[in-house]
Structure formats: C-alpha cells, structure tokens
Rosetta silent file (secondary structure, phi, psi, omega in degrees, C-alpha in Angstrom):
SEQUENCE: SIAFCKQASSVSELGGMVFQSNNVVSKPVLITSADVSLKPEDIHQWVICVPPLVVAVLCLIFNIFLKWKLSKMRIGADMGMPKLDKLAKQVKSGSIAFLKEEYKYLAAFVVGLAIVLAILYATNPVKDDSPDDGARVACAFIVGALLSGGAGWLGMMVATDGNVRTTVACAEGSLNNGLRVAFTTGSIMGFTVVGLGLAGLGSMFWLMNVKRNPAQTMQLLSGFGFGASAIALFARVAGGIYTKAADVGADLVGKVEAGIDEDDPHNPAVIADNVGDNVGDVAGMGAGPFES
SCORE:     score description
SCORE:     0.000 S_00000001
   1 L     0.000  138.276  178.059    0.000    0.000    0.000 S_00000001
   2 E  -112.144  123.535 -179.279    1.250    3.491   -0.837 S_00000001
   3 E  -119.941  141.799  176.216    0.080    6.285    1.455 S_00000001
   4 L  -114.883  117.268  178.255    0.627   10.028    1.124 S_00000001
   5 L   -96.459  119.952 -174.323    0.540   11.999    4.416 S_00000001
   6 L  -105.222   -9.513  179.881   -0.235   15.623    3.731 S_00000001
   7 L  -140.156  157.608 -175.667   -0.572   17.080    7.218 S_00000001
   8 L   -71.327  154.671  174.717    1.228   16.771   10.526 S_00000001
   9 L    52.456   44.518  179.922    0.165   14.436   13.354 S_00000001
  10 E  -103.471  143.742  175.660   -2.217   12.455   11.146 S_00000001
  11 E  -124.259  126.851 -178.501   -3.297    8.908   11.798 S_00000001
  12 E  -129.959  156.504  177.489   -4.842    6.864    8.980 S_00000001
  13 E  -125.510  128.454 -176.622   -6.011    3.316    8.577 S_00000001
  14 E  -135.966  110.833  177.905   -5.695    1.480    5.269 S_00000001
  15 L    62.376   32.828  178.347   -6.719   -2.142    4.906 S_00000001
  16 L    86.064    1.136 -179.368   -6.384   -2.830    8.616 S_00000001
  17 E  -109.496  127.632 -175.543   -2.893   -1.301    8.777 S_00000001
  18 E  -106.292  133.377  174.343   -2.394    1.824   10.905 S_00000001
  19 E  -136.577  153.836 -177.065    0.375    4.324   10.358 S_00000001
  20 E  -132.584  143.637  178.457    1.120    7.670   11.959 S_00000001
  21 E  -133.464  130.302  177.415    3.119   10.624   10.786 S_00000001
  22 L  -100.661   -1.907 -179.862    4.248   13.605   12.882 S_00000001
  23 L  -133.604  159.339  177.050    5.812   15.371    9.925 S_00000001
  24 L   -70.265  128.992 -179.123    4.765   16.323    6.472 S_00000001
  25 L  -102.742  124.665 -177.363    5.765   13.525    4.085 S_00000001
  26 L  -101.895   -2.216  179.584    6.727   14.629    0.602 S_00000001
  27 L  -134.682  158.870 -178.028    7.402   11.199   -0.854 S_00000001
  28 L   -60.722  142.939  177.428    5.483    7.893   -0.952 S_00000001
  29 E  -115.777  125.502 -179.492    5.770    5.697    2.121 S_00000001
  30 E   -83.023  117.617 -179.424    5.548    1.940    1.661 S_00000001
  31 L  -103.955  118.018 -178.458    3.253    0.453    4.281 S_00000001
  32 L  -121.694  129.456  178.736    3.667   -3.300    4.734 S_00000001
  33 L   -64.715  149.824 -177.572    1.664   -5.407    7.140 S_00000001
  34 L   -68.874  -21.949 -176.315    3.635   -7.281    9.784 S_00000001
  35 L   -96.207   11.363  176.450    2.142  -10.627    8.744 S_00000001
  36 L   -71.732  126.419 -176.246    3.259  -10.449    5.098 S_00000001
  37 L   -84.999  -28.276 -178.237    5.339  -13.550    4.415 S_00000001
  38 L  -129.041  103.657 -179.116    6.946  -12.390    1.147 S_00000001
  39 L   -87.572  159.047 -178.693    7.944   -8.739    0.957 S_00000001
  40 H   -55.024  -39.486 -178.370    8.988   -7.019   -2.289 S_00000001
  41 H   -71.344  -14.293  179.536   12.631   -6.835   -1.223 S_00000001
  42 H   -90.167   -8.925 -177.588   12.591  -10.591   -0.581 S_00000001
  43 L   -83.034  108.182  179.912   11.526  -11.493   -4.124 S_00000001
  44 L   -88.310  167.892 -175.961   14.664  -12.571   -5.934 S_00000001
  45 H   -61.162  -41.276 -176.691   15.112  -12.899   -9.664 S_00000001
  46 H   -66.394  -26.675  178.982   14.971  -16.689   -9.664 S_00000001
  47 H   -64.716  -33.183 -179.741   11.598  -16.607   -7.872 S_00000001
  48 H   -83.486  -39.236 -169.243   10.132  -14.795  -10.883 S_00000001
  49 H   -90.677  -36.254 -173.415   12.006  -16.565  -13.691 S_00000001
  50 H   -67.360  -46.100 -178.772   12.394  -20.195  -12.653 S_00000001
  51 H   -55.211  -47.748  178.273    8.681  -21.190  -12.275 S_00000001
  52 H   -64.775  -33.241  178.017    7.693  -20.216  -15.847 S_00000001
  53 H   -67.837  -37.716  177.649   10.804  -21.899  -17.244 S_00000001
  54 H   -65.047  -43.720  178.665    9.979  -25.090  -15.339 S_00000001
  55 H   -64.210  -35.559  177.882    6.397  -25.039  -16.638 S_00000001
  56 H   -62.937  -40.653  177.370    7.730  -24.473  -20.172 S_00000001
  57 H   -64.898  -40.190  177.609    9.866  -27.618  -19.867 S_00000001
  58 H   -63.151  -39.344  176.316    6.833  -29.558  -18.610 S_00000001
  59 H   -61.632  -40.038  179.237    4.849  -28.313  -21.629 S_00000001
  60 H   -63.280  -45.927 -179.587    7.626  -29.562  -23.907 S_00000001
  61 H   -62.162  -44.525 -179.973    7.647  -33.004  -22.298 S_00000001
  62 H   -65.251  -36.198  178.380    3.858  -33.268  -22.503 S_00000001
  63 H   -66.645  -37.871  177.458    3.924  -32.149  -26.147 S_00000001
  64 H   -61.678  -41.208  177.277    6.455  -34.835  -27.005 S_00000001
  65 H   -63.777  -45.088 -179.240    4.104  -37.411  -25.499 S_00000001
  66 H   -65.587  -39.028  178.859    1.088  -36.041  -27.397 S_00000001
  67 H   -65.303  -39.712  176.251    3.021  -35.919  -30.678 S_00000001
  68 H   -63.064  -41.258  178.844    4.095  -39.544  -30.198 S_00000001
  69 H   -63.442  -41.184  179.385    0.481  -40.457  -29.474 S_00000001
  70 H   -66.595  -38.535 -178.266   -0.675  -38.627  -32.626 S_00000001
  71 H   -66.182  -22.386  179.852    1.961  -40.341  -34.794 S_00000001
  72 L   -84.321   -8.506 -178.601    0.600  -43.751  -33.740 S_00000001
  73 L   -78.154  154.240 -172.523   -2.901  -42.977  -34.977 S_00000001
  74 L   -71.791  144.858  177.711   -4.104  -44.465  -38.247 S_00000001
  75 L  -116.644 -173.515 -175.614   -3.753  -42.652  -41.576 S_00000001
  76 H   -61.111  -40.059 -178.927   -5.283  -43.221  -45.002 S_00000001
  77 H   -62.370  -29.823 -179.049   -2.893  -45.995  -46.011 S_00000001
  78 H   -70.563  -20.395  178.970   -3.875  -47.977  -42.932 S_00000001
  79 H  -111.129   16.188  176.766   -7.477  -48.155  -44.139 S_00000001
  80 L    77.111   21.497  177.762   -6.615  -48.820  -47.777 S_00000001
  81 L  -129.941   73.512 -179.074   -7.103  -45.243  -48.996 S_00000001
  82 H   -63.714  -15.466  178.759   -3.652  -43.767  -49.702 S_00000001
  83 H   -62.605  -31.609  176.871   -5.346  -40.982  -51.662 S_00000001
  84 H   -60.852  -42.818  179.668   -6.228  -39.372  -48.322 S_00000001
  85 H   -66.475  -35.488  178.492   -2.534  -39.177  -47.449 S_00000001
  86 H   -65.146  -44.727  179.114   -1.752  -37.700  -50.864 S_00000001
  87 H   -65.406  -41.048  178.846   -4.336  -34.960  -50.432 S_00000001
  88 H   -63.466  -36.865  178.698   -3.148  -34.242  -46.878 S_00000001
  89 H   -66.667  -37.602  178.300    0.439  -33.964  -48.134 S_00000001
  90 H   -64.734  -41.191  178.462   -0.647  -31.463  -50.790 S_00000001
  91 H   -64.502  -42.502 -179.244   -2.393  -29.332  -48.171 S_00000001
  92 H   -66.168  -43.777 -179.940    0.647  -29.457  -45.893 S_00000001
  93 H   -65.617  -37.051  176.666    3.121  -28.574  -48.651 S_00000001
  94 H   -66.165  -39.228  178.712    0.925  -25.676  -49.752 S_00000001
  95 H   -65.033  -42.111  178.574    0.707  -24.376  -46.178 S_00000001
  96 H   -63.275  -42.087 -179.639    4.477  -24.553  -45.773 S_00000001
  97 H   -62.850  -41.912  179.850    5.001  -22.709  -49.063 S_00000001
  98 H   -64.738  -47.061 -177.875    2.623  -19.909  -48.033 S_00000001
  99 H   -65.406  -36.704  177.066    4.188  -19.439  -44.588 S_00000001
 100 H   -60.921  -44.034  179.621    7.705  -19.421  -46.016 S_00000001
 101 H   -66.396  -41.976 -179.860    6.737  -16.642  -48.415 S_00000001
 102 H   -65.579  -46.241 -177.479    4.909  -14.712  -45.704 S_00000001
 103 H   -68.299  -23.692  177.498    7.704  -15.037  -43.150 S_00000001
 104 H   -64.148  -43.546  178.050   10.248  -13.906  -45.743 S_00000001
 105 H   -73.835  -36.177  178.705    8.587  -10.493  -45.932 S_00000001
 106 H   -65.175  -33.138  179.616    7.923  -10.418  -42.198 S_00000001
 107 H   -62.014  -42.998  178.118   11.622  -11.014  -41.515 S_00000001
 108 H   -63.930  -39.971  178.390   12.537   -7.826  -43.394 S_00000001
 109 H   -63.854  -44.629 -178.366    9.850   -5.917  -41.483 S_00000001
 110 H   -63.836  -44.236  179.682   11.044   -7.236  -38.103 S_00000001
 111 H   -62.956  -44.719  179.865   14.682   -6.384  -38.799 S_00000001
 112 H   -62.749  -43.889 -179.799   13.811   -2.882  -39.976 S_00000001
 113 H   -71.030  -32.092  176.836   11.591   -2.122  -36.993 S_00000001
 114 H   -63.485  -38.582  177.976   14.153   -3.598  -34.596 S_00000001
 115 H   -64.671  -41.515  178.567   16.733   -1.123  -35.924 S_00000001
 116 H   -62.801  -45.087  179.102   14.283    1.741  -35.385 S_00000001
 117 H   -63.415  -39.104  179.473   13.564    0.617  -31.809 S_00000001
 118 H   -61.938  -41.308  179.921   17.276    0.262  -31.105 S_00000001
 119 H   -68.320  -44.232 -178.376   17.917    3.833  -32.214 S_00000001
 120 H   -62.284  -45.750 -177.036   14.954    5.255  -30.294 S_00000001
 121 H   -80.541  -17.489  174.042   15.808    3.546  -27.007 S_00000001
 122 H   -75.285  -35.871  179.055   19.526    4.230  -27.389 S_00000001
 123 H   -84.024  -24.006  178.857   18.849    7.964  -27.662 S_00000001
 124 L  -134.166   71.641 -172.435   16.104    7.915  -25.014 S_00000001
 125 L   -71.769  159.728  175.871   16.943    4.993  -22.704 S_00000001
 126 L   -67.864  -43.542  176.083   14.812    3.685  -19.856 S_00000001
 127 L  -100.103  130.382 -176.709   17.781    3.984  -17.501 S_00000001
 128 L   -55.773  138.720  177.198   19.668    7.278  -17.657 S_00000001
 129 L    57.970   38.757  178.490   22.988    7.170  -19.512 S_00000001
 130 L  -132.431   77.388 -178.198   22.407    3.598  -20.669 S_00000001
 131 L   -65.072  -13.876  178.690   22.362    3.535  -24.476 S_00000001
 132 L   -70.031   -7.306  174.436   22.473   -0.264  -24.398 S_00000001
 133 H   -60.572  -28.587  177.780   18.729   -0.144  -23.691 S_00000001
 134 H   -62.770  -44.990  178.676   18.320    0.144  -27.453 S_00000001
 135 H   -66.784  -35.929 -179.800   19.954   -3.233  -28.004 S_00000001
 136 H   -64.716  -47.690 -179.694   17.928   -4.742  -25.166 S_00000001
 137 H   -65.564  -41.996  178.937   14.570   -3.622  -26.568 S_00000001
 138 H   -61.670  -41.125  178.226   15.535   -4.652  -30.107 S_00000001
 139 H   -63.938  -44.375  178.839   16.590   -8.080  -28.851 S_00000001
 140 H   -62.894  -39.542  179.066   13.323   -8.508  -26.917 S_00000001
 141 H   -62.317  -45.645 -178.873   11.349   -7.423  -30.006 S_00000001
 142 H   -65.612  -42.791  179.406   13.099   -9.953  -32.255 S_00000001
 143 H   -63.659  -42.281  177.456   12.693  -12.796  -29.755 S_00000001
 144 H   -61.167  -40.640  179.266    8.995  -12.012  -29.339 S_00000001
 145 H   -67.115  -41.769 -179.600    8.530  -12.005  -33.115 S_00000001
 146 H   -63.765  -44.675 -179.009   10.431  -15.282  -33.544 S_00000001
 147 H   -69.323  -35.668  177.242    8.453  -17.087  -30.855 S_00000001
 148 H   -64.918  -45.979  176.031    5.151  -15.735  -32.147 S_00000001
 149 H   -64.417  -37.663  178.278    5.953  -16.913  -35.648 S_00000001
 150 H   -64.450  -37.208  178.010    7.208  -20.207  -34.255 S_00000001
 151 H   -62.486  -42.486  178.011    3.940  -20.775  -32.416 S_00000001
 152 H   -66.877  -41.777 -179.013    2.021  -20.321  -35.655 S_00000001
 153 H   -64.197  -49.601 -178.107    4.393  -22.527  -37.669 S_00000001
 154 H   -64.507  -38.682  177.748    4.399  -25.404  -35.174 S_00000001
 155 H   -63.351  -40.940  179.469    0.633  -25.222  -34.774 S_00000001
 156 H   -66.610  -39.164 -179.226    0.135  -25.375  -38.529 S_00000001
 157 H   -63.696  -44.722 -177.750    2.511  -28.343  -38.900 S_00000001
 158 H   -74.161  -29.859  178.231    0.753  -30.440  -36.272 S_00000001
 159 H   -66.378  -42.825  178.921   -2.694  -29.439  -37.558 S_00000001
 160 H   -67.005  -28.013  174.638   -1.921  -30.675  -41.064 S_00000001
 161 H   -73.546  -32.891 -177.795   -0.711  -33.953  -39.555 S_00000001
 162 H   -81.499  -18.097 -176.514   -3.908  -34.283  -37.557 S_00000001
 163 H   -58.985  -54.059 -175.830   -6.293  -33.543  -40.435 S_00000001
 164 H   -68.327  -33.764  179.336   -6.035  -36.909  -42.194 S_00000001
 165 H   -68.042  -35.222  175.562   -5.966  -38.815  -38.891 S_00000001
 166 H   -66.201  -40.795  178.577   -9.186  -37.114  -37.817 S_00000001
 167 H   -61.689  -45.372 -179.634  -10.802  -38.069  -41.126 S_00000001
 168 H   -65.162  -40.804  179.873   -9.746  -41.701  -40.771 S_00000001
 169 H   -62.519  -39.150  178.248  -10.946  -41.848  -37.155 S_00000001
 170 H   -70.758  -37.940 -177.866  -14.380  -40.573  -38.183 S_00000001
 171 H   -69.113  -38.844 -177.678  -14.575  -42.916  -41.181 S_00000001
 172 H   -88.235  -24.495 -176.580  -13.622  -46.018  -39.207 S_00000001
 173 L  -122.516 -119.024 -177.493  -15.297  -45.137  -35.940 S_00000001
 174 L  -132.902  179.168  176.784  -17.628  -42.401  -34.802 S_00000001
 175 H   -60.596  -34.940  179.451  -17.750  -38.649  -34.425 S_00000001
 176 H   -65.500  -37.040  177.028  -16.383  -39.070  -30.909 S_00000001
 177 H   -62.897  -42.631  177.684  -13.315  -40.906  -32.249 S_00000001
 178 H   -65.820  -37.387  178.948  -12.592  -38.044  -34.613 S_00000001
 179 H   -62.997  -38.214  179.093  -13.101  -35.521  -31.827 S_00000001
 180 H   -63.160  -41.804  178.203  -10.508  -37.294  -29.685 S_00000001
 181 H   -66.171  -44.855 -179.845   -7.924  -37.069  -32.462 S_00000001
 182 H   -63.438  -38.969 -179.831   -8.748  -33.420  -33.139 S_00000001
 183 H   -66.695  -38.581  176.361   -8.588  -32.594  -29.428 S_00000001
 184 H   -62.475  -43.590  178.909   -5.173  -34.243  -29.148 S_00000001
 185 H   -62.726  -45.637  178.547   -3.930  -32.200  -32.106 S_00000001
 186 H   -64.954  -32.581  178.679   -5.309  -28.968  -30.659 S_00000001
 187 H   -64.372  -37.261  178.292   -3.776  -29.744  -27.273 S_00000001
 188 H   -60.997  -45.646  179.642   -0.323  -29.892  -28.840 S_00000001
 189 H   -64.954  -41.858 -179.487   -0.782  -26.431  -30.288 S_00000001
 190 H   -60.398  -47.750 -179.606   -2.200  -25.075  -27.022 S_00000001
 191 H   -71.151  -24.809  174.314    0.692  -26.316  -24.928 S_00000001
 192 H   -66.608  -45.267  178.581    3.126  -25.084  -27.581 S_00000001
 193 H   -61.567  -46.842 -179.540    1.748  -21.554  -27.265 S_00000001
 194 H   -63.924  -46.032 -178.480    1.833  -21.687  -23.451 S_00000001
 195 H   -62.857  -45.196  179.363    5.312  -23.217  -23.335 S_00000001
 196 H   -65.515  -38.806  179.341    6.853  -20.744  -25.773 S_00000001
 197 H   -63.482  -47.522 -179.477    5.215  -17.809  -23.995 S_00000001
 198 H   -67.134  -40.957  178.973    6.448  -18.814  -20.554 S_00000001
 199 H   -63.650  -42.307 -179.823    9.917  -19.705  -21.821 S_00000001
 200 H   -66.027  -46.442 -179.358   10.215  -16.393  -23.637 S_00000001
 201 H   -65.677  -44.774 -178.492    8.998  -14.256  -20.732 S_00000001
 202 H   -62.751  -47.091 -178.258   11.040  -16.099  -18.111 S_00000001
 203 H   -70.424  -40.237 -178.924   14.292  -16.045  -20.042 S_00000001
 204 H   -68.942  -37.193  176.151   13.916  -12.488  -21.315 S_00000001
 205 H   -62.292  -41.357  179.635   13.116  -11.140  -17.837 S_00000001
 206 H   -60.507  -44.786 -177.926   16.232  -12.885  -16.541 S_00000001
 207 H   -72.222  -43.544 -176.691   18.404  -11.334  -19.261 S_00000001
 208 H   -70.879  -20.492 -176.158   16.828   -7.872  -19.192 S_00000001
 209 L   -81.218   -4.538  178.029   17.062   -7.652  -15.397 S_00000001
 210 L   -67.578  120.039  179.663   20.863   -7.594  -15.503 S_00000001
 211 L    62.104   25.779  175.694   21.957   -4.194  -14.118 S_00000001
 212 L  -137.030  153.613  174.467   18.319   -3.017  -14.134 S_00000001
 213 L   -87.586  165.346 -176.287   15.618   -2.896  -11.482 S_00000001
 214 H   -56.952  -35.973  179.946   12.330   -4.787  -12.020 S_00000001
 215 H   -64.708  -43.065  177.689   10.423   -1.644  -13.037 S_00000001
 216 H   -66.824  -37.190  179.177   12.964   -0.847  -15.757 S_00000001
 217 H   -61.701  -41.637 -179.634   12.996   -4.482  -16.838 S_00000001
 218 H   -64.716  -34.881  176.281    9.232   -4.473  -17.347 S_00000001
 219 H   -66.174  -40.023  178.957    9.525   -1.400  -19.568 S_00000001
 220 H   -67.855  -32.252 -179.162   12.169   -3.133  -21.664 S_00000001
 221 L   -70.147  -11.503  176.191   10.010   -6.250  -21.909 S_00000001
 222 H   -60.499  -27.945  176.291    7.367   -4.241  -23.758 S_00000001
 223 H   -62.819  -33.663  178.129    9.495   -4.907  -26.828 S_00000001
 224 H   -63.437  -48.155  178.555    8.829   -8.639  -26.398 S_00000001
 225 H   -66.023  -34.593  179.398    5.077   -8.131  -26.483 S_00000001
 226 H   -65.376  -40.167  177.809    5.387   -5.692  -29.375 S_00000001
 227 H   -63.904  -42.773  178.225    7.251   -8.289  -31.434 S_00000001
 228 H   -63.831  -40.371 -179.464    4.623  -10.915  -30.712 S_00000001
 229 H   -66.426  -38.628 -178.265    1.819   -8.493  -31.631 S_00000001
 230 H   -61.721  -46.540 -179.773    3.468   -7.507  -34.905 S_00000001
 231 H   -68.449  -40.802 -178.950    3.689  -11.089  -36.144 S_00000001
 232 H   -61.283  -40.259  179.926    0.202  -11.968  -34.867 S_00000001
 233 H   -61.331  -50.204 -178.576   -1.314   -9.026  -36.741 S_00000001
 234 H   -66.844  -38.237 -178.604    0.269   -9.971  -40.052 S_00000001
 235 H   -63.965  -41.847 -179.849   -0.408  -13.681  -39.570 S_00000001
 236 H   -70.646  -44.730 -176.225   -4.102  -13.112  -38.949 S_00000001
 237 H   -70.107  -50.439 -178.237   -4.594  -10.505  -41.670 S_00000001
 238 H   -64.313  -45.681  178.881   -2.486  -12.161  -44.383 S_00000001
 239 H   -65.140  -37.997  179.781   -3.786  -15.637  -43.606 S_00000001
 240 H   -65.763  -42.156  178.506   -7.360  -14.379  -43.388 S_00000001
 241 H   -63.969  -42.715 -178.880   -7.195  -12.621  -46.752 S_00000001
 242 H   -64.165  -48.668 -176.202   -5.672  -15.692  -48.380 S_00000001
 243 H   -64.244  -35.329  178.930   -8.160  -18.175  -46.933 S_00000001
 244 H   -72.805  -38.688  177.709  -11.156  -16.038  -47.919 S_00000001
 245 H   -63.412  -43.224  179.459   -9.838  -15.469  -51.427 S_00000001
 246 H   -67.116  -37.669  179.992   -9.216  -19.195  -51.876 S_00000001
 247 H   -63.709  -49.500  179.909  -12.630  -20.060  -50.446 S_00000001
 248 H   -65.219  -39.707  178.744  -14.494  -17.727  -52.787 S_00000001
 249 H   -62.380  -42.460  178.969  -12.336  -18.817  -55.731 S_00000001
 250 H   -64.009  -39.029  178.694  -13.062  -22.488  -55.080 S_00000001
 251 H   -65.237  -44.056 -178.048  -16.785  -21.762  -54.892 S_00000001
 252 H   -65.594  -45.304 -178.050  -16.798  -19.781  -58.143 S_00000001
 253 H   -68.204  -43.769 -175.512  -14.752  -22.327  -60.080 S_00000001
 254 H   -76.530  -58.828 -173.128  -16.539  -25.362  -58.703 S_00000001
 255 H   -73.622  -43.059 -172.857  -20.167  -24.390  -58.285 S_00000001
 256 H   -84.770  -50.395 -173.409  -20.512  -21.721  -60.972 S_00000001
 257 H   -83.712  -48.584 -173.360  -18.134  -22.730  -63.753 S_00000001
 258 H   -95.145  -18.000  179.970  -17.755  -26.504  -63.447 S_00000001
 259 L    69.321   34.648  178.543  -21.019  -27.341  -61.693 S_00000001
 260 L  -117.459  170.924 -178.292  -19.411  -29.632  -59.103 S_00000001
 261 L   -63.915  158.521 -177.122  -19.543  -29.752  -55.329 S_00000001
 262 L   -60.379  -41.875 -176.039  -17.661  -27.194  -53.277 S_00000001
 263 L  -104.466   27.205  178.337  -15.207  -29.752  -51.825 S_00000001
 264 L   -67.336  128.390 -178.272  -14.908  -31.977  -54.876 S_00000001
 265 L   -65.279  -13.741  176.132  -11.293  -33.236  -55.133 S_00000001
 266 L   -73.309  -12.000 -179.897  -11.391  -32.642  -58.900 S_00000001
 267 L   -95.357  108.043 -178.499  -11.318  -28.919  -58.145 S_00000001
 268 L   -60.111  -25.482 -179.625   -7.680  -27.866  -57.501 S_00000001
 269 H   -66.670  -18.821  177.376   -8.915  -24.728  -55.746 S_00000001
 270 H   -64.244  -37.186  176.714  -10.196  -26.945  -52.933 S_00000001
 271 H   -62.379  -44.622  178.444   -6.577  -27.638  -51.982 S_00000001
 272 H   -62.976  -35.868  177.967   -5.909  -23.888  -51.867 S_00000001
 273 H   -63.185  -45.081  178.401   -9.037  -23.483  -49.751 S_00000001
 274 H   -68.303  -33.946  173.853   -7.784  -26.035  -47.230 S_00000001
 275 H   -61.085  -44.160  179.464   -4.347  -24.428  -47.262 S_00000001
 276 H   -61.648  -38.505  177.601   -6.018  -21.137  -46.404 S_00000001
 277 H   -60.627  -37.509 -178.542   -7.862  -22.732  -43.497 S_00000001
 278 H   -74.904  -45.406 -176.699   -4.553  -23.907  -42.059 S_00000001
 279 H   -75.522  -28.235 -179.794   -2.498  -20.739  -42.532 S_00000001
 280 H   -88.955  -57.107 -174.476   -5.308  -18.426  -41.468 S_00000001
 281 H   -79.022  -24.566 -178.369   -7.283  -20.255  -38.821 S_00000001
 282 H  -100.941  -60.463 -178.825   -4.398  -22.320  -37.413 S_00000001
 283 H   -64.103  -42.463  178.686   -1.137  -20.430  -37.942 S_00000001
 284 H   -65.117  -42.680  179.326   -2.795  -17.058  -37.452 S_00000001
 285 H   -73.572  -18.495  174.281   -4.659  -18.195  -34.357 S_00000001
 286 H   -72.966  -41.038  178.362   -1.457  -19.717  -33.000 S_00000001
 287 H   -72.448  -31.657 -179.082    0.326  -16.375  -33.115 S_00000001
 288 H   -61.754  -56.659  176.778   -2.758  -14.561  -31.768 S_00000001
 289 H   -61.456  -31.790  176.671   -3.045  -16.327  -28.380 S_00000001
 290 H   -62.440  -41.494  176.973    0.737  -16.146  -28.016 S_00000001
 291 H   -60.086  -44.239 -178.825    0.512  -12.378  -28.314 S_00000001
 292 L   -62.423    0.000    0.000   -2.224  -12.282  -25.667 S_00000001
C-alpha cells in the first residue's frame, strides 16, 4: 500500500494497517503489514524466472508425449485409402510454401523495426545514460517475433498432420473418435503456445534484469510483447485474406463454372481453400493467443 501523508500528526487506517506521521511527508511511504510472508525486497530474480521456465519444460515433455500419441494414430494408407494421405500432403506442402513466403517479408519488417527501436531507445533509454537499452529492446522485439511466428508454424505443422488422422478416425469409428484425435492435435498447439510464452517471458526477464531494477525491466520487456503483436497481426490478416480469397475462388470455379460440389477433389482450388484454413485459422490463431 502506498500512502501520502499531507498534514502533521495524522493517523490513517488502510486495509487494517495503521500508520502515523508527525511530519509532512513529501514522498510515498511503503506500508507493509507485519504478517506479510513475502515482501517485495525478498523477491529474488529466480523466484520470478524459474517457475515459468519449469512449466515451459513440462509443456515440452507433454507435447512430445502427445506428438508420439498422434503419430501412432491411423492414416489413409492404414485403411486402404492412400489418396487421403496424398491430399493431406498437398495441403501441408501448400501451407508450408505460403508461410515461407509470408515469413520472408515479415523477416525484413522485423529487422527494420528492430533497428528503429534500437535507435529510439539508445537515444532515449529507460535507464539514464544507458544507451544499451536500445539493443535490449531490439533483442526482446526480435525474440517475441520469432516465438510468435514459431507458435504459428508449429501449430500449422501439427494441424496438417492431424487432419487426415481425424478423417480416418471418423470414417472407421464415430464422431467421438474423430473428436478425440482433433482434441489431441489442438492440445499440442495449445501447450506449444503456453510453453513458448512462458519460456520467452522467463528467459527475457532474466536477461533484461541484468543491471536493471524490475520496473525498468518491465519497460524493456514491452518490446517482447510488441514483437509478438506484430507477427500476430500480419499472420491473422495475411492468412485471413488468403483463406477467404481461396474459399471464394473455389466456390466460383466449382459451383458456378464446373457445376461440381464445393469440396470436390477434382477442383484444384479446394486444396488452396484447405491451405487457407490452415495458414489463417491455425497459424494465425497460433500467433494470436501467443501475443495475448
């Protein structure tokens, strides 16, 4: 609790804690209850950084287990329909090609903005006479962008692996069987986002806190969130535009021109439509929650 005493010989009560001042106080006074077990001065760096890093490692271990579990599930070849695997491979290769092209342009944007941030914070540092704040913010920005993009990439890769397995599970079993496969696939992406976020925040706080106090460190860490937001914005917008364009194109070519069903495999635009679903709804949504 922060209390400001403005007049002499005043007694105030705040949250059950009583303090008295016989002199005018011109600066904030930190009032701490006697029964507080962990005071601000007792909170060491490892108390803040180690727990998220430990949870990130646990997320990694759990993801390895889920990925192994997903790899053991049946695919099209196991049910005598290798064409399913061929179509899934086409969707995956198209998704990879789109993200590579998108990330190529994003890399130039991230580098350029990192240079701008480095210059701004070097000339106007968080800590007086510390021009290295520019390098710190630029580094945090780049790491945030890399992890945000990585969350989207990894989510898209596992989603394309889970698509055909979900189809096979529904074809051979029931809707509940397919839901279990889909839920396993989504869990991998969820724990990937959580693990990368905690690992990034924990490690960056540890690095940024060197020769800085926690308040200054938190200001420098804004670059980490800014990097994550930048990638998430482009991933959602670019992926969303692509998936909608492919969806409308597939409908026009299939339904209007050729007179076939929307998802007919004879329509090549259907592959582009499914690619758009993965890069927009999966990769974009992977970077989005990471930013949050």
